Amino acid sequence: MALLRTEKVCKRFGTLEVLKNIDMSVEQGEVVCIIGPSGAGKSTFLRSMNQLETITSGKIFLDEELFLHRENNVTISRVEQAEYKRLLLEMGMVFQAFNLFPHKTALENIMLAPINVKKMSKADAEELCRGLLDKVGLAEKADEYPIRLSGGQQQRVAIARALAMDPKIMLFDEPTSALDPELVGEVLSVMRSLAESGMTMVVVSHEMGFAREVANHVIFMCDGLIAEEGPPSMIFSAPENPRTRQFLNSVL
Amino acid sequence: MSSQNKKPARVNSRLRVACIVVAAILVIGAVMALVKPPMSDLVERIPEEMVDRAGANYSQTEYNYLIFNIARGRNVRTAESDTYIGIFGMVIQINDGFPAKLANMLFWLPALLSGARITISLTIVSMLAGVFLSVFLALGKISKIKLISKPCSAYIFFFRGTPLLMQLFFVYYALPMMSTALTINDKFTAAFVAFALNNAAYCAEIIRAAIQSIDKGQFEVSHALGLTYAQTMRLVIIPQSFRRLIPPVANEFIMVLKDVSLVSLIALSDLTHTTRSINSSSSSVLVFIPAMIIYLVITAFFTFVFNRLEKRFSVYQ
């Protein structure tokens, strides 16, 4: 059963077509990596999954339920409001720029949404969030403000914050692109252990090593289209599309 | 860690010096207060003969300050006067020259201070009301709903686009002519209404700018975490904009403090109005000196308070 599925998703900014009929399906427990040159529409696609961008046309299914259907910039159908909010929370998102709340400590950053959105009690939330901080290896940084954490630590807090809402799918939008090279490893290892624990993940990334080793499915996007997709072994060792080959040659 | 550890140490040593200075001033003050001659000693010195000569025109002023006493007998008609100051256990007569001028300022001080009290309280209450109103105006102006954003923009446009003095005159003189329900007889209340309304427009723009300067990613992550718009504003955006708000709001506060002098034109006895009255009744220009010093002291005090606030809210930056 597909957890997240899109049908003919298109996105236009004015006359610029960023996404052209994207079909994608993510199964429970699957790790999908989206790779491709910049400007290919990878981030826009990911962002339109949890409604940070509004698609021009296409259908998005969550849990095999039609979440959103739009044609020509008009919403044809959308799940009712309560369900919409619930389904949105099934997707946790991690951003390239971390976007931690600078006025909250690491622990408060993670606790904010469970307390205010899930109406969890403060004690329960604290227990949950300390556990998550421990999981990303930052238990001793609970009371630090983001400014005093390294980029890698900030991104790990951001991952814990997204996990605190207990999502079914984690969306990663270039999670390591803003990091110094020596800090990339710690974030990738957290993501790797998350994948091993069975989390469904969609990762937009330039980390080819991660895509090759962790992903079950790799999508190569180019000019708003899925140029090629398949298991990493196929994409990385025997790409069929010349654009894929050209891209992989330039990054590897 | 090291930079955080050094800072309190420096603050502590400065705090210690400040404490010593304050303690020294308090001790000297206490001694002076104990040894100041009683008021009766001063009043006794005023010659009977002068009192008799002035007759009905005689006026006597006594001011009891914490560390000294001052008394003056005066013939109001001829402006002949006899002034005594009691300080350090001594009674000194000061009738001419520089000391007499200085003593004059001391006699003006109570009136000036009560004027300053009006200036300060009007500034604070109109600023508080203005900031409170402006939060709604700012949120209204950035609202996507036109029915809310347009009126808020119009309000800001109107109050920033017309002179504050005109708005004050309108509230105090024109509103009572329009309706008895809108009549504000109390000068202070009228001034408060005009200043609060005007202030709200300026602060709204400050708040709007502060909110819009917050990184877009903060809105995005709040959306992704399922926060509502109101929660995003209350928990994420507004707390972050606080620190950015303090410098322009402090600036606005000091502007208002000085703009409040406009109330002298509806004859509310603020510091400026009091100064002008003393100036015309005593025909002395010297009164402007203590008046301006009082303004400077008030400004310095509030600048200090706002700087402290700014530091307080900078912990995470």
PDB file of C-alpha atoms in Angstrom, chain B residues 57-197:
ATOM      1  CA  ASN B  57       2.057  92.052  49.324  1.00  0.00           C
ATOM      2  CA  TYR B  58       4.205  89.798  51.473  1.00  0.00           C
ATOM      3  CA  SER B  59       4.593  86.141  50.454  1.00  0.00           C
ATOM      4  CA  GLN B  60       6.659  83.532  52.178  1.00  0.00           C
ATOM      5  CA  THR B  61       7.885  80.306  50.563  1.00  0.00           C
ATOM      6  CA  GLU B  62       9.450  77.403  52.401  1.00  0.00           C
ATOM      7  CA  TYR B  63      10.755  74.281  50.757  1.00  0.00           C
ATOM      8  CA  ASN B  64      11.904  71.350  52.764  1.00  0.00           C
ATOM      9  CA  TYR B  65      14.232  69.223  50.654  1.00  0.00           C
ATOM     10  CA  LEU B  66      15.778  66.018  51.898  1.00  0.00           C
ATOM     11  CA  ILE B  67      19.251  67.421  52.488  1.00  0.00           C
ATOM     12  CA  PHE B  68      18.602  71.143  52.926  1.00  0.00           C
ATOM     13  CA  ASN B  69      15.899  73.695  53.713  1.00  0.00           C
ATOM     14  CA  ILE B  70      15.250  76.883  51.862  1.00  0.00           C
ATOM     15  CA  ALA B  71      12.998  79.799  52.820  1.00  0.00           C
ATOM     16  CA  ARG B  72      12.234  83.133  51.223  1.00  0.00           C
ATOM     17  CA  GLY B  73      10.230  86.206  52.196  1.00  0.00           C
ATOM     18  CA  ARG B  74       9.159  88.298  49.243  1.00  0.00           C
ATOM     19  CA  ASN B  75       7.448  91.585  48.532  1.00  0.00           C
ATOM     20  CA  VAL B  76       5.413  90.564  45.504  1.00  0.00           C
ATOM     21  CA  ARG B  77       4.878  94.149  44.366  1.00  0.00           C
ATOM     22  CA  THR B  78       8.468  95.349  44.457  1.00  0.00           C
ATOM     23  CA  ALA B  79      10.075  91.939  43.925  1.00  0.00           C
ATOM     24  CA  GLU B  80      12.344  92.699  46.925  1.00  0.00           C
ATOM     25  CA  SER B  81      13.217  89.405  48.603  1.00  0.00           C
ATOM     26  CA  ASP B  82      15.273  87.825  51.350  1.00  0.00           C
ATOM     27  CA  THR B  83      16.350  84.197  50.892  1.00  0.00           C
ATOM     28  CA  TYR B  84      18.018  81.771  53.327  1.00  0.00           C
ATOM     29  CA  ILE B  85      19.338  78.294  52.775  1.00  0.00           C
ATOM     30  CA  GLY B  86      20.052  75.904  55.615  1.00  0.00           C
ATOM     31  CA  ILE B  87      22.663  73.297  54.778  1.00  0.00           C
ATOM     32  CA  PHE B  88      25.473  71.445  56.658  1.00  0.00           C
ATOM     33  CA  GLY B  89      24.279  72.925  59.934  1.00  0.00           C
ATOM     34  CA  MET B  90      24.705  76.478  58.632  1.00  0.00           C
ATOM     35  CA  VAL B  91      22.180  79.119  57.599  1.00  0.00           C
ATOM     36  CA  ILE B  92      23.366  81.147  54.608  1.00  0.00           C
ATOM     37  CA  GLN B  93      21.740  84.274  53.256  1.00  0.00           C
ATOM     38  CA  ILE B  94      21.663  84.376  49.457  1.00  0.00           C
ATOM     39  CA  ASN B  95      20.237  87.593  48.078  1.00  0.00           C
ATOM     40  CA  ASP B  96      22.378  88.514  45.092  1.00  0.00           C
ATOM     41  CA  GLY B  97      24.723  87.163  42.519  1.00  0.00           C
ATOM     42  CA  PHE B  98      25.091  83.651  41.301  1.00  0.00           C
ATOM     43  CA  PRO B  99      23.970  81.875  44.507  1.00  0.00           C
ATOM     44  CA  ALA B 100      20.707  83.812  44.399  1.00  0.00           C
ATOM     45  CA  LYS B 101      20.094  82.711  40.820  1.00  0.00           C
ATOM     46  CA  LEU B 102      20.844  79.148  41.805  1.00  0.00           C
ATOM     47  CA  ALA B 103      18.433  79.477  44.727  1.00  0.00           C
ATOM     48  CA  ASN B 104      15.747  80.685  42.278  1.00  0.00           C
ATOM     49  CA  MET B 105      16.057  77.439  40.380  1.00  0.00           C
ATOM     50  CA  LEU B 106      15.464  75.581  43.621  1.00  0.00           C
ATOM     51  CA  PHE B 107      12.225  77.488  44.137  1.00  0.00           C
ATOM     52  CA  TRP B 108      11.101  76.552  40.634  1.00  0.00           C
ATOM     53  CA  LEU B 109      11.967  72.924  41.092  1.00  0.00           C
ATOM     54  CA  PRO B 110       8.691  71.730  42.708  1.00  0.00           C
ATOM     55  CA  ALA B 111       6.604  73.245  39.912  1.00  0.00           C
ATOM     56  CA  LEU B 112       8.951  71.897  37.250  1.00  0.00           C
ATOM     57  CA  LEU B 113       8.913  68.436  38.795  1.00  0.00           C
ATOM     58  CA  SER B 114       5.132  68.318  38.916  1.00  0.00           C
ATOM     59  CA  GLY B 115       5.189  69.359  35.240  1.00  0.00           C
ATOM     60  CA  ALA B 116       7.673  66.577  34.565  1.00  0.00           C
ATOM     61  CA  ARG B 117       5.339  64.141  36.304  1.00  0.00           C
ATOM     62  CA  ILE B 118       2.608  64.995  33.815  1.00  0.00           C
ATOM     63  CA  THR B 119       5.041  64.720  30.911  1.00  0.00           C
ATOM     64  CA  ILE B 120       6.272  61.301  32.039  1.00  0.00           C
ATOM     65  CA  SER B 121       2.888  59.835  32.912  1.00  0.00           C
ATOM     66  CA  LEU B 122       1.324  61.080  29.670  1.00  0.00           C
ATOM     67  CA  THR B 123       4.215  59.584  27.694  1.00  0.00           C
ATOM     68  CA  ILE B 124       4.010  56.233  29.461  1.00  0.00           C
ATOM     69  CA  VAL B 125       0.237  55.763  29.326  1.00  0.00           C
ATOM     70  CA  SER B 126      -0.097  56.897  25.726  1.00  0.00           C
ATOM     71  CA  MET B 127       2.859  54.730  24.739  1.00  0.00           C
ATOM     72  CA  LEU B 128       1.379  51.672  26.478  1.00  0.00           C
ATOM     73  CA  ALA B 129      -2.025  52.198  24.914  1.00  0.00           C
ATOM     74  CA  GLY B 130      -0.424  52.960  21.555  1.00  0.00           C
ATOM     75  CA  VAL B 131       1.717  49.819  21.534  1.00  0.00           C
ATOM     76  CA  PHE B 132      -1.262  47.696  22.589  1.00  0.00           C
ATOM     77  CA  LEU B 133      -3.400  49.093  19.766  1.00  0.00           C
ATOM     78  CA  SER B 134      -0.574  48.879  17.268  1.00  0.00           C
ATOM     79  CA  VAL B 135      -0.172  45.111  17.623  1.00  0.00           C
ATOM     80  CA  PHE B 136      -3.690  44.692  16.234  1.00  0.00           C
ATOM     81  CA  LEU B 137      -3.117  47.335  13.573  1.00  0.00           C
ATOM     82  CA  ALA B 138       0.108  45.670  12.442  1.00  0.00           C
ATOM     83  CA  LEU B 139      -1.429  42.182  12.319  1.00  0.00           C
ATOM     84  CA  GLY B 140      -4.424  43.726  10.549  1.00  0.00           C
ATOM     85  CA  LYS B 141      -2.279  45.439   7.961  1.00  0.00           C
ATOM     86  CA  ILE B 142      -0.414  42.255   7.020  1.00  0.00           C
ATOM     87  CA  SER B 143      -3.652  40.274   6.964  1.00  0.00           C
ATOM     88  CA  LYS B 144      -4.603  38.741   3.633  1.00  0.00           C
ATOM     89  CA  ILE B 145      -8.245  39.679   4.217  1.00  0.00           C
ATOM     90  CA  LYS B 146      -8.791  43.017   2.452  1.00  0.00           C
ATOM     91  CA  LEU B 147     -11.701  43.965   4.707  1.00  0.00           C
ATOM     92  CA  ILE B 148      -9.226  44.009   7.606  1.00  0.00           C
ATOM     93  CA  SER B 149      -6.036  45.192   5.937  1.00  0.00           C
ATOM     94  CA  LYS B 150      -7.495  48.182   4.086  1.00  0.00           C
ATOM     95  CA  PRO B 151      -9.015  49.929   7.133  1.00  0.00           C
ATOM     96  CA  CYS B 152      -5.794  49.355   9.077  1.00  0.00           C
ATOM     97  CA  SER B 153      -3.718  50.855   6.275  1.00  0.00           C
ATOM     98  CA  ALA B 154      -6.131  53.786   6.070  1.00  0.00           C
ATOM     99  CA  TYR B 155      -5.853  54.381   9.822  1.00  0.00           C
ATOM    100  CA  ILE B 156      -2.060  54.392   9.661  1.00  0.00           C
ATOM    101  CA  PHE B 157      -2.096  56.619   6.588  1.00  0.00           C
ATOM    102  CA  PHE B 158      -4.379  59.136   8.294  1.00  0.00           C
ATOM    103  CA  PHE B 159      -2.564  59.373  11.619  1.00  0.00           C
ATOM    104  CA  ARG B 160       0.888  59.528  10.090  1.00  0.00           C
ATOM    105  CA  GLY B 161      -0.207  61.921   7.404  1.00  0.00           C
ATOM    106  CA  THR B 162      -1.703  64.671   9.557  1.00  0.00           C
ATOM    107  CA  PRO B 163       0.084  66.782  12.189  1.00  0.00           C
ATOM    108  CA  LEU B 164      -0.048  65.521  15.732  1.00  0.00           C
ATOM    109  CA  LEU B 165      -0.908  69.024  16.943  1.00  0.00           C
ATOM    110  CA  MET B 166      -3.898  69.096  14.603  1.00  0.00           C
ATOM    111  CA  GLN B 167      -5.065  65.730  15.984  1.00  0.00           C
ATOM    112  CA  LEU B 168      -4.685  67.041  19.535  1.00  0.00           C
ATOM    113  CA  PHE B 169      -6.704  70.179  18.717  1.00  0.00           C
ATOM    114  CA  PHE B 170      -9.301  68.047  16.984  1.00  0.00           C
ATOM    115  CA  VAL B 171      -9.784  65.813  20.019  1.00  0.00           C
ATOM    116  CA  TYR B 172      -9.851  68.681  22.512  1.00  0.00           C
ATOM    117  CA  TYR B 173     -11.624  71.466  20.615  1.00  0.00           C
ATOM    118  CA  ALA B 174     -13.515  69.932  17.680  1.00  0.00           C
ATOM    119  CA  LEU B 175     -14.960  66.718  19.125  1.00  0.00           C
ATOM    120  CA  PRO B 176     -16.980  68.535  21.859  1.00  0.00           C
ATOM    121  CA  MET B 177     -18.585  70.680  19.135  1.00  0.00           C
ATOM    122  CA  MET B 178     -19.700  67.571  17.290  1.00  0.00           C
ATOM    123  CA  SER B 179     -21.340  65.642  20.092  1.00  0.00           C
ATOM    124  CA  THR B 180     -21.601  65.730  23.846  1.00  0.00           C
ATOM    125  CA  ALA B 181     -20.810  62.025  23.907  1.00  0.00           C
ATOM    126  CA  LEU B 182     -17.400  62.771  22.383  1.00  0.00           C
ATOM    127  CA  THR B 183     -16.616  65.629  24.745  1.00  0.00           C
ATOM    128  CA  ILE B 184     -13.438  65.164  26.737  1.00  0.00           C
ATOM    129  CA  ASN B 185     -13.205  67.916  29.326  1.00  0.00           C
ATOM    130  CA  ASP B 186     -10.121  66.688  31.082  1.00  0.00           C
ATOM    131  CA  LYS B 187      -7.062  67.995  29.275  1.00  0.00           C
ATOM    132  CA  PHE B 188      -4.943  65.042  30.300  1.00  0.00           C
ATOM    133  CA  THR B 189      -7.467  62.532  28.950  1.00  0.00           C
ATOM    134  CA  ALA B 190      -7.853  64.458  25.705  1.00  0.00           C
ATOM    135  CA  ALA B 191      -4.091  64.541  25.239  1.00  0.00           C
ATOM    136  CA  PHE B 192      -3.883  60.849  26.125  1.00  0.00           C
ATOM    137  CA  VAL B 193      -6.469  59.947  23.470  1.00  0.00           C
ATOM    138  CA  ALA B 194      -4.744  61.980  20.768  1.00  0.00           C
ATOM    139  CA  PHE B 195      -1.269  60.706  21.582  1.00  0.00           C
ATOM    140  CA  ALA B 196      -2.312  57.069  21.948  1.00  0.00           C
ATOM    141  CA  LEU B 197      -4.124  57.096  18.599  1.00  0.00           C
TER     142      LEU B 197
END
